[in-house]
CSV table of C-alpha atoms and ligand atoms in Angstrom, one decimal:
chain,number,residue,atom,x,y,z
A,7,MET,CA,-219.4,27.4,-9.6
A,8,ASN,CA,-219.6,26.9,-5.8
A,9,GLU,CA,-217.0,28.3,-3.5
A,10,TYR,CA,-213.7,26.5,-4.1
A,11,THR,CA,-210.8,26.1,-1.7
A,12,LEU,CA,-207.2,25.2,-2.1
A,13,SER,CA,-208.1,21.9,-0.4
A,14,ASP,CA,-210.5,21.0,-3.3
A,15,GLY,CA,-208.0,21.9,-6.0
A,16,LEU,CA,-205.2,20.0,-4.4
A,17,ARG,CA,-207.4,17.0,-3.6
A,18,ALA,CA,-208.3,16.7,-7.3
A,19,VAL,CA,-204.7,16.8,-8.4
A,20,GLN,CA,-203.6,14.4,-5.7
A,21,ARG,CA,-206.4,12.0,-6.7
A,22,ALA,CA,-205.2,11.9,-10.3
A,23,PHE,CA,-201.6,11.3,-9.2
A,24,ASP,CA,-202.7,8.5,-6.8
A,25,LEU,CA,-204.4,6.7,-9.7
A,26,VAL,CA,-201.1,6.8,-11.6
A,27,ASP,CA,-198.8,5.6,-8.9
A,28,PRO,CA,-199.7,4.1,-5.6
A,29,ARG,CA,-196.0,4.2,-4.5
A,30,LEU,CA,-196.4,7.8,-3.4
A,31,LYS,CA,-199.8,7.6,-1.7
A,32,GLY,CA,-199.8,9.8,1.3
A,33,HIS,CA,-196.2,10.8,0.9
A,34,GLY,CA,-196.7,14.3,-0.5
A,35,GLU,CA,-199.4,15.1,2.1
A,36,GLN,CA,-197.2,13.9,5.0
A,37,ALA,CA,-194.3,15.9,3.8
A,38,ALA,CA,-196.6,19.0,3.3
A,39,PHE,CA,-198.0,18.5,6.8
A,40,LEU,CA,-194.6,18.3,8.5
A,41,MET,CA,-193.3,21.3,6.5
A,42,TRP,CA,-196.4,23.3,7.5
A,43,ARG,CA,-195.9,22.6,11.2
A,44,LEU,CA,-192.2,23.5,11.1
A,45,LEU,CA,-192.7,26.7,9.0
A,46,ASP,CA,-195.6,27.8,11.3
A,47,ARG,CA,-193.5,27.4,14.4
A,48,MET,CA,-190.7,29.4,12.7
A,49,GLY,CA,-193.1,32.3,12.2
A,50,CYS,CA,-193.5,32.0,8.4
A,51,SER,CA,-196.3,34.0,6.7
A,52,ARG,CA,-199.5,32.3,5.7
A,53,ALA,CA,-199.0,33.1,2.0
A,54,ARG,CA,-195.6,31.5,2.0
A,55,MET,CA,-196.8,28.5,3.9
A,56,VAL,CA,-199.5,28.0,1.3
A,57,SER,CA,-197.1,28.0,-1.5
A,58,LEU,CA,-194.5,25.9,0.2
A,59,THR,CA,-196.9,23.2,1.4
A,60,THR,CA,-198.3,23.0,-2.1
A,61,ALA,CA,-194.7,22.6,-3.4
A,62,ALA,CA,-194.2,20.0,-0.7
A,63,LEU,CA,-197.3,18.1,-1.8
A,64,PHE,CA,-195.9,17.7,-5.3
A,65,HIS,CA,-192.2,17.5,-4.5
A,66,ASP,CA,-191.9,14.0,-6.0
A,67,MET,CA,-194.1,14.5,-9.0
A,68,GLY,CA,-191.0,14.1,-11.3
A,69,ALA,CA,-191.0,10.5,-10.3
A,70,TYR,CA,-194.2,9.9,-12.3
A,71,LYS,CA,-192.3,10.8,-15.4
A,72,THR,CA,-188.9,9.2,-14.8
A,73,ASP,CA,-189.0,6.3,-12.4
A,74,ALA,CA,-191.9,4.0,-13.3
A,75,ASP,CA,-189.7,1.0,-12.7
A,76,HIS,CA,-188.1,2.2,-9.5
A,77,SER,CA,-189.5,1.6,-6.0
A,78,LEU,CA,-190.0,4.5,-3.6
A,79,SER,CA,-186.7,3.7,-1.9
A,80,GLU,CA,-184.8,3.5,-5.1
A,81,PHE,CA,-185.7,6.9,-6.4
A,82,GLU,CA,-185.7,8.6,-3.0
A,83,LEU,CA,-182.3,7.3,-1.9
A,84,LEU,CA,-180.4,6.1,-5.0
A,85,HIS,CA,-181.4,7.8,-8.1
A,86,THR,CA,-182.5,11.2,-6.9
A,87,ALA,CA,-181.3,13.7,-9.6
A,88,SER,CA,-183.8,12.8,-12.3
A,89,HIS,CA,-187.0,13.2,-10.3
A,90,CYS,CA,-185.7,16.4,-8.7
A,91,VAL,CA,-185.0,18.0,-12.1
A,92,TYR,CA,-188.2,16.9,-13.7
A,93,GLY,CA,-190.3,17.9,-10.6
A,94,TYR,CA,-188.6,21.3,-10.7
A,95,LEU,CA,-189.3,21.8,-14.4
A,96,TYR,CA,-192.9,20.7,-14.1
A,97,ALA,CA,-193.5,23.1,-11.2
A,98,ARG,CA,-191.7,25.9,-12.9
A,99,PHE,CA,-193.6,25.6,-16.3
A,100,TYR,CA,-196.9,24.2,-15.3
A,101,SER,CA,-197.8,24.7,-11.7
A,102,PRO,CA,-199.5,27.7,-10.0
A,103,PHE,CA,-196.3,28.0,-7.7
A,104,PRO,CA,-193.5,28.5,-10.2
A,105,SER,CA,-191.4,30.7,-7.9
A,106,PHE,CA,-191.0,27.9,-5.4
A,107,ALA,CA,-189.9,25.3,-8.0
A,108,PRO,CA,-186.2,25.5,-6.8
A,109,VAL,CA,-187.3,24.0,-3.4
A,110,ILE,CA,-188.2,20.9,-5.4
A,111,LEU,CA,-184.9,21.0,-7.3
A,112,TYR,CA,-182.8,20.9,-4.2
A,113,HIS,CA,-184.9,18.7,-2.0
A,114,HIS,CA,-182.4,15.8,-1.9
A,115,MET,CA,-179.3,18.0,-1.5
A,116,GLY,CA,-178.1,17.4,2.1
A,117,TYR,CA,-176.9,20.0,4.6
A,118,LEU,CA,-173.3,19.0,4.1
A,119,TYR,CA,-173.6,20.1,0.5
A,120,LYS,CA,-175.5,23.3,1.1
A,121,ARG,CA,-173.0,25.3,-0.9
A,122,TYR,CA,-174.6,23.9,-4.0
A,123,ILE,CA,-178.0,25.2,-3.0
A,124,ASP,CA,-179.2,28.6,-4.2
A,125,PRO,CA,-179.1,30.6,-0.9
A,126,SER,CA,-182.6,32.0,-1.4
A,127,PHE,CA,-184.0,28.5,-1.2
A,128,LEU,CA,-181.6,27.0,1.3
A,129,THR,CA,-183.8,26.9,4.4
A,130,ASP,CA,-186.9,25.8,2.6
A,131,SER,CA,-185.3,23.0,0.6
A,132,LEU,CA,-183.5,21.7,3.7
A,133,LEU,CA,-186.8,21.8,5.6
A,134,LEU,CA,-188.4,19.8,2.7
A,135,ASN,CA,-185.5,17.3,2.8
A,136,LEU,CA,-186.1,16.7,6.5
A,137,SER,CA,-189.9,16.5,6.1
A,138,ASP,CA,-189.5,14.2,3.1
A,139,ARG,CA,-187.2,11.8,4.9
A,140,ILE,CA,-189.4,11.5,8.0
A,141,SER,CA,-192.4,10.6,5.8
A,142,PHE,CA,-190.3,8.2,3.8
A,143,VAL,CA,-189.1,6.3,6.9
A,144,PHE,CA,-192.6,6.3,8.2
A,145,LEU,CA,-194.0,4.8,5.0
A,146,THR,CA,-191.2,2.2,4.3
A,147,GLN,CA,-190.4,0.8,7.8
A,148,GLN,CA,-192.7,-1.6,9.7
A,149,ASN,CA,-191.6,-0.1,13.1
A,150,PRO,CA,-190.2,3.3,12.1
A,151,ASP,CA,-187.0,4.1,13.9
A,152,PHE,CA,-186.3,7.9,14.0
A,153,SER,CA,-182.9,7.7,15.6
A,154,PHE,CA,-181.4,8.5,12.2
A,155,LEU,CA,-182.5,12.2,12.8
A,156,GLY,CA,-179.8,12.6,15.5
A,157,ALA,CA,-177.2,10.6,13.5
A,158,LEU,CA,-177.7,12.7,10.3
A,159,SER,CA,-178.0,16.0,12.0
A,160,GLY,CA,-175.3,18.3,10.6
A,161,ILE,CA,-174.8,15.9,7.7
A,162,GLU,CA,-178.0,15.5,5.9
A,163,PHE,CA,-180.2,17.9,7.9
A,164,ASP,CA,-179.7,21.3,9.4
A,165,PRO,CA,-179.2,20.8,13.2
A,166,LYS,CA,-181.6,23.7,13.9
A,167,HIS,CA,-184.3,22.0,11.9
A,168,VAL,CA,-183.8,18.7,13.7
A,169,ALA,CA,-184.1,20.4,17.0
A,170,ALA,CA,-187.2,22.3,15.9
A,171,PHE,CA,-188.8,19.0,14.7
A,172,LEU,CA,-188.1,17.2,18.0
A,173,GLU,CA,-189.6,20.1,19.9
A,174,ALA,CA,-192.7,20.3,17.7
A,175,ASP,CA,-193.1,16.5,18.0
A,176,ARG,CA,-193.0,16.7,21.8
A,177,GLU,CA,-195.4,19.6,21.9
A,178,GLU,CA,-197.8,18.7,19.1
A,179,GLY,CA,-197.3,15.0,18.6
A,180,LEU,CA,-196.4,15.1,14.9
A,181,LEU,CA,-195.4,11.5,14.6
A,182,GLN,CA,-198.5,10.5,16.3
A,183,ALA,CA,-200.5,12.5,13.8
A,184,LEU,CA,-198.8,10.6,11.0
A,185,LYS,CA,-199.5,7.3,12.7
A,186,ASP,CA,-203.2,7.9,13.4
A,187,GLY,CA,-203.8,9.7,10.1
A,188,SER,CA,-205.1,12.9,11.8
A,189,TYR,CA,-202.4,14.9,9.9
A,190,HIS,CA,-204.6,14.6,6.8
A,191,GLU,CA,-207.6,16.5,8.2
A,192,LYS,CA,-205.4,19.1,9.9
A,193,LEU,CA,-203.5,19.9,6.7
A,194,HIS,CA,-206.7,20.1,4.6
A,195,ALA,CA,-208.3,22.3,7.3
A,196,PHE,CA,-205.3,24.7,6.8
A,197,TRP,CA,-205.8,24.6,3.0
A,198,ARG,CA,-209.5,25.1,3.3
A,199,GLU,CA,-209.0,28.5,4.7
A,200,THR,CA,-207.7,29.6,1.2
A,201,THR,CA,-210.4,30.1,-1.3
A,202,LEU,CA,-209.7,30.0,-5.0
A,203,SER,CA,-211.1,32.2,-7.7
A,204,ARG,CA,-212.4,30.6,-10.9
A,205,SER,CA,-209.2,31.4,-12.7
A,206,GLU,CA,-207.1,29.9,-9.9
A,207,VAL,CA,-209.1,26.7,-10.2
A,208,MET,CA,-208.4,26.7,-13.9
A,209,ASN,CA,-204.7,26.9,-13.0
A,210,TYR,CA,-204.9,23.7,-11.1
A,211,ALA,CA,-206.9,22.2,-14.0
A,212,GLN,CA,-204.2,23.2,-16.3
A,213,MET,CA,-201.6,21.7,-14.1
A,214,LEU,CA,-203.5,18.5,-14.3
A,215,MET,CA,-203.8,18.7,-18.1
A,216,TYR,CA,-200.0,19.1,-18.5
A,217,SER,CA,-199.4,16.1,-16.2
A,218,ILE,CA,-200.8,13.8,-18.9
A,219,ASP,CA,-199.3,15.6,-21.9
A,220,PHE,CA,-196.0,15.7,-20.1
A,221,ARG,CA,-195.9,11.9,-19.7
A,222,SER,CA,-195.6,11.2,-23.4
A,223,GLU,CA,-194.3,13.1,-26.3
A,224,GLN,CA,-197.0,11.6,-28.4
A,225,THR,CA,-199.7,13.4,-26.4
A,226,VAL,CA,-197.8,16.6,-25.7
A,227,THR,CA,-200.1,18.9,-27.8
A,228,HIS,CA,-203.3,16.8,-27.9
A,229,SER,CA,-205.2,18.5,-25.1
A,230,ILE,CA,-204.1,22.0,-26.3
A,231,SER,CA,-205.2,21.2,-29.8
A,232,VAL,CA,-208.6,19.8,-28.6
A,233,MET,CA,-209.0,22.9,-26.5
A,234,SER,CA,-208.3,25.4,-29.2
A,235,LEU,CA,-210.5,23.5,-31.8
A,236,SER,CA,-213.4,23.3,-29.3
A,237,LYS,CA,-213.1,26.9,-28.4
A,238,LEU,CA,-213.2,28.0,-32.1
A,239,LEU,CA,-216.1,25.6,-32.8
A,240,CYS,CA,-218.1,27.1,-29.9
A,241,GLY,CA,-217.7,30.5,-31.4
A,242,LEU,CA,-218.7,29.3,-34.8
A,243,LEU,CA,-221.8,27.6,-33.2
A,244,GLY,CA,-222.8,30.8,-31.5
A,245,LEU,CA,-222.2,29.7,-27.9
A,246,ASP,CA,-221.8,32.5,-25.4
A,247,HIS,CA,-218.8,33.2,-23.2
A,248,VAL,CA,-219.9,31.1,-20.2
A,249,ASP,CA,-220.8,28.1,-22.3
A,250,THR,CA,-217.6,28.4,-24.2
A,251,SER,CA,-215.5,28.4,-21.0
A,252,ILE,CA,-217.3,25.2,-19.8
A,253,VAL,CA,-216.5,23.5,-23.1
A,254,THR,CA,-212.9,24.7,-23.0
A,255,ALA,CA,-212.4,23.5,-19.4
A,256,SER,CA,-213.8,20.1,-20.4
A,257,ALA,CA,-211.6,20.0,-23.5
A,258,MET,CA,-208.6,20.8,-21.4
A,259,LEU,CA,-209.3,17.8,-19.2
A,260,HIS,CA,-211.1,15.4,-21.4
A,261,ASP,CA,-208.2,12.9,-21.5
A,262,ILE,CA,-207.0,13.4,-17.9
A,263,GLY,CA,-207.9,9.7,-17.4
A,264,LYS,CA,-205.0,8.8,-19.6
A,265,ILE,CA,-202.8,9.5,-16.7
A,266,THR,CA,-203.8,6.0,-15.7
A,267,THR,CA,-202.9,4.5,-19.1
A,268,PRO,CA,-199.4,2.9,-19.2
A,269,VAL,CA,-196.9,4.9,-21.3
A,270,GLN,CA,-196.1,1.7,-23.3
A,271,ILE,CA,-199.7,1.7,-24.5
A,272,LEU,CA,-199.8,5.4,-25.2
A,273,GLU,CA,-196.6,5.2,-27.2
A,274,LYS,CA,-197.1,1.8,-28.9
A,275,LYS,CA,-196.1,1.8,-32.5
A,276,GLY,CA,-198.7,-0.1,-34.5
A,277,PRO,CA,-202.3,-1.0,-33.7
A,278,LEU,CA,-203.3,-2.0,-30.1
A,279,THR,CA,-204.3,-5.5,-29.2
A,280,GLU,CA,-207.9,-6.1,-28.0
A,281,GLU,CA,-206.6,-6.2,-24.4
A,282,GLU,CA,-204.6,-3.0,-24.8
A,283,MET,CA,-207.6,-1.3,-26.4
A,284,ALA,CA,-209.7,-2.2,-23.4
A,285,ILE,CA,-207.1,-0.7,-21.1
A,286,MET,CA,-206.9,2.4,-23.2
A,287,LYS,CA,-210.7,2.8,-23.2
A,288,ARG,CA,-210.7,2.9,-19.4
A,289,HIS,CA,-209.3,6.5,-19.6
A,290,ALA,CA,-212.9,7.8,-20.2
A,291,SER,CA,-214.2,6.5,-16.9
A,292,ALA,CA,-211.0,7.5,-15.1
A,293,THR,CA,-211.6,11.0,-16.5
A,294,TYR,CA,-215.0,11.0,-14.8
A,295,GLU,CA,-213.6,9.7,-11.5
A,296,ILE,CA,-210.9,12.4,-11.3
A,297,LEU,CA,-213.1,15.3,-12.4
A,298,THR,CA,-215.9,14.4,-10.0
A,299,GLU,CA,-213.5,15.6,-7.3
A,300,LEU,CA,-213.0,18.9,-9.1
A,301,GLY,CA,-216.7,18.8,-9.8
A,302,PHE,CA,-217.8,22.2,-11.2
A,303,ASP,CA,-220.1,23.0,-14.1
A,304,ASN,CA,-220.8,19.4,-14.9
A,305,ILE,CA,-217.4,19.0,-16.5
A,306,ALA,CA,-217.0,15.5,-15.2
A,307,LEU,CA,-219.9,14.3,-17.4
A,308,ILE,CA,-219.1,16.5,-20.4
A,309,ALA,CA,-215.4,15.6,-20.5
A,310,SER,CA,-215.8,11.9,-19.9
A,311,SER,CA,-218.4,11.6,-22.7
A,312,HIS,CA,-216.1,12.6,-25.5
A,313,HIS,CA,-216.0,9.0,-26.9
A,314,GLU,CA,-219.8,8.5,-26.9
A,315,LYS,CA,-221.4,8.1,-30.3
A,316,LEU,CA,-224.9,9.2,-31.3
A,317,ASP,CA,-225.8,5.6,-32.3
A,318,GLY,CA,-224.9,4.2,-28.9
A,319,SER,CA,-221.7,2.5,-30.0
A,320,GLY,CA,-219.3,4.7,-28.0
A,321,TYR,CA,-217.9,4.4,-24.5
A,322,PRO,CA,-217.8,4.5,-21.4
A,323,ARG,CA,-221.6,4.4,-21.0
A,324,GLY,CA,-222.9,3.7,-24.5
A,325,LEU,CA,-225.1,6.8,-24.4
A,326,LYS,CA,-227.4,7.5,-27.4
A,327,GLY,CA,-228.6,10.6,-29.2
A,328,ASP,CA,-229.8,13.3,-26.8
A,329,GLU,CA,-228.4,11.4,-23.8
A,330,ILE,CA,-225.0,12.7,-24.9
A,331,PRO,CA,-224.6,16.3,-23.7
A,332,PHE,CA,-224.3,18.7,-26.6
A,333,TYR,CA,-220.9,20.0,-25.3
A,334,SER,CA,-219.6,16.5,-25.4
A,335,ARG,CA,-220.5,16.3,-29.1
A,336,VAL,CA,-218.5,19.4,-29.7
A,337,LEU,CA,-215.6,17.7,-27.9
A,338,ALA,CA,-216.0,14.5,-29.9
A,339,VAL,CA,-215.6,16.4,-33.2
A,340,ALA,CA,-212.6,18.4,-31.9
A,341,ASP,CA,-211.0,15.2,-30.4
A,342,ILE,CA,-211.3,13.2,-33.7
A,343,LEU,CA,-210.1,16.1,-35.8
A,344,SER,CA,-207.1,16.6,-33.5
A,345,ALA,CA,-206.2,12.9,-33.6
A,346,LEU,CA,-206.5,12.8,-37.4
A,347,ILE,CA,-204.4,15.9,-38.1
A,348,GLY,CA,-201.8,15.2,-35.4
A,349,GLU,CA,-198.9,12.8,-35.5
A,350,ARG,CA,-199.1,9.6,-33.5
A,351,SER,CA,-196.7,6.8,-32.8
A,352,TYR,CA,-198.6,4.7,-35.4
A,353,LYS,CA,-199.2,7.3,-38.1
A,354,GLY,CA,-198.2,10.6,-39.6
A,355,PRO,CA,-200.6,13.6,-40.0
A,356,MET,CA,-203.5,12.9,-42.5
A,357,PRO,CA,-204.2,15.1,-45.5
A,358,LYS,CA,-207.3,17.3,-45.6
A,359,GLY,CA,-209.2,15.3,-48.1
A,360,GLN,CA,-208.9,12.1,-46.0
A,361,VAL,CA,-209.8,13.9,-42.7
A,362,THR,CA,-212.9,15.5,-44.1
A,363,ALA,CA,-214.0,12.3,-45.7
A,364,ILE,CA,-213.7,10.4,-42.4
A,365,LEU,CA,-215.6,13.1,-40.4
A,366,GLY,CA,-218.3,13.3,-43.0
A,367,ALA,CA,-218.7,9.5,-43.0
A,368,MET,CA,-218.9,9.4,-39.2
A,369,ALA,CA,-221.7,12.0,-39.2
A,370,ASN,CA,-223.6,10.1,-41.9
A,371,ARG,CA,-223.3,6.9,-39.9
A,372,ASN,CA,-225.0,8.8,-37.0
A,373,GLN,CA,-221.9,8.7,-34.8
A,374,LEU,CA,-220.9,12.4,-34.8
A,375,ASP,CA,-223.3,15.3,-34.4
A,376,PRO,CA,-224.3,16.5,-37.9
A,377,ILE,CA,-224.4,20.2,-37.1
A,378,VAL,CA,-221.1,20.3,-35.3
A,379,THR,CA,-219.5,18.2,-38.0
A,380,SER,CA,-220.8,20.4,-40.9
A,381,VAL,CA,-219.5,23.6,-39.1
A,382,ALA,CA,-216.1,21.9,-38.7
A,383,LEU,CA,-216.0,20.9,-42.3
A,384,GLU,CA,-217.0,24.3,-43.5
A,385,HIS,CA,-214.3,26.1,-41.4
A,386,TYR,CA,-211.7,23.4,-41.7
A,387,ASP,CA,-208.7,25.6,-42.7
A,388,GLU,CA,-209.5,28.2,-40.1
A,389,LEU,CA,-209.7,25.5,-37.4
A,390,ILE,CA,-206.4,23.9,-38.4
A,391,THR,CA,-204.5,27.2,-38.5
A,392,PHE,CA,-205.9,28.3,-35.1
A,393,SER,CA,-205.0,25.1,-33.4
A,394,ALA,CA,-201.5,24.9,-35.0
A,395,GLU,CA,-200.7,28.3,-33.5
A,396,ASP,CA,-201.7,27.2,-30.0
A,397,CYS,CA,-199.8,24.0,-30.3
A,398,ALA,CA,-196.6,25.7,-31.5
A,399,GLN,CA,-196.2,27.5,-28.2
A,400,THR,CA,-196.8,24.3,-26.2
A,401,MET,CA,-194.3,22.4,-28.3
A,402,GLU,CA,-191.7,25.2,-27.8
A,403,ASP,CA,-192.2,25.0,-24.0
A,404,TYR,CA,-191.8,21.2,-24.2
A,405,LEU,CA,-188.6,21.4,-26.2
A,406,SER,CA,-187.1,24.0,-23.9
A,407,ILE,CA,-188.0,21.7,-20.9
A,408,LYS,CA,-186.2,18.9,-22.6
A,409,SER,CA,-183.0,20.8,-23.2
A,410,GLU,CA,-183.1,22.4,-19.7
A,411,TYR,CA,-183.5,18.9,-18.3
A,412,LEU,CA,-180.3,17.7,-20.0
A,413,ARG,CA,-178.5,20.8,-18.9
A,414,LEU,CA,-179.5,20.4,-15.2
A,415,MET,CA,-178.9,16.7,-15.2
A,416,GLN,CA,-175.3,17.3,-16.3
A,417,GLN,CA,-174.9,19.9,-13.5
A,418,PHE,CA,-176.4,17.5,-10.9
A,419,GLU,CA,-174.3,14.6,-12.1
A,420,ALA,CA,-171.1,16.7,-11.8
A,421,ILE,CA,-172.1,17.6,-8.2
A,422,GLU,CA,-172.8,13.9,-7.4
A,423,GLU,CA,-169.4,13.0,-8.9
A,424,ALA,CA,-167.7,15.7,-6.8
A,425,GLN,CA,-169.5,14.4,-3.7
A,426,ARG,CA,-168.3,10.9,-4.3
A,427,GLU,CA,-164.7,11.9,-4.9
A,428,ALA,CA,-164.2,14.5,-2.1
A,429,PRO,CA,-166.8,14.9,0.6
A,430,ILE,CA,-166.9,18.5,1.5
A,431,PRO,CA,-166.5,19.5,5.2
A,432,VAL,CA,-169.3,21.5,6.8
B,1,LIG,FE1,-187.8,13.0,-3.7
B,2,LIG,FE1,-190.2,12.4,-1.4
B,3,LIG,FE1,-210.0,10.3,-25.2
């Protein structure tokens, strides 16, 4: 693997998110840029700035889950609680910066209501609130008018932060950098100074993986199950540690392209129409597009070829026989096995006899690799137990996220109610 920097890792995740939802294009990076410049001027350490700018980049990620039908203005101004809570939970459970997750939770809590903010995150979340709003106004107004900064100072924003921003803008031209787009290169130059180890790159890959599984309950354990099935298959096939880690990383991200598939199609009960099937199939090339950015160890090609068939009837490229990387053939068996044993919106889990018959028939029809398939059939019970254990943990996390979501939403709604009834003096 070549040297990787934080800029590469964040670019890949950002690219995936941009494919899902163009509403937020540029917003996360603009907020991160402003946050960085303000923190830097306040003497913040580099390590802290790295974590906080990363949190700022993803501060609205909860909107991907909750607000598909709302415009940027709606979820940023009117229905804020849900995306704050989801973004917080996602960052806490699945991101490489869990300790900064509360900054996302409070990023729409104004200065006037600072008593509701955990004091250890007060400054950072108010700074994010300010950076967020400046970018929001910039992206949504034809001729952005920033006089709101003065008007909302002491109400929505900390007056010290507004003063710091105005000074920074005078000295560094922050708004001009947003306008001419130069903020982007400046921010990435800052992130490029942080190199990532292989395991840190995998943390970003994992964060990407959970972003698809997190979207739909139907898919919540699929990537984990394909990952554990492929890992065990690699061992049974005698692959060494390095090869196994390449297959496992590809398995983790094989369906990342599904981040572009509408949830209604992912969760549809009953068979897909021809048109829906065509949309669903696009996930394989989207996987390639996203992973090219992450681009190590050929995983873009391996992962995106998991629906190719030896007889050339697969997709996205219709590759045949040896044209399909061996690692992709391992993924293909693991993927089909996981789909057959798992529950889907349109079917329950299938019994062993039926699963093995389907896999065997596909190998006989020259669709699945015969060696990989026979190893899978021979060790069927072992594979199923191994994957069930891995999935149980993921499901447990998912369920605790769901209950935590409800608990926090109640708390936020109570605060919103109190704010409506009796605005609190500063
Ligand atoms: Fe937001
Ligand atoms: Fe935002
Ligand atoms: Fe797939």
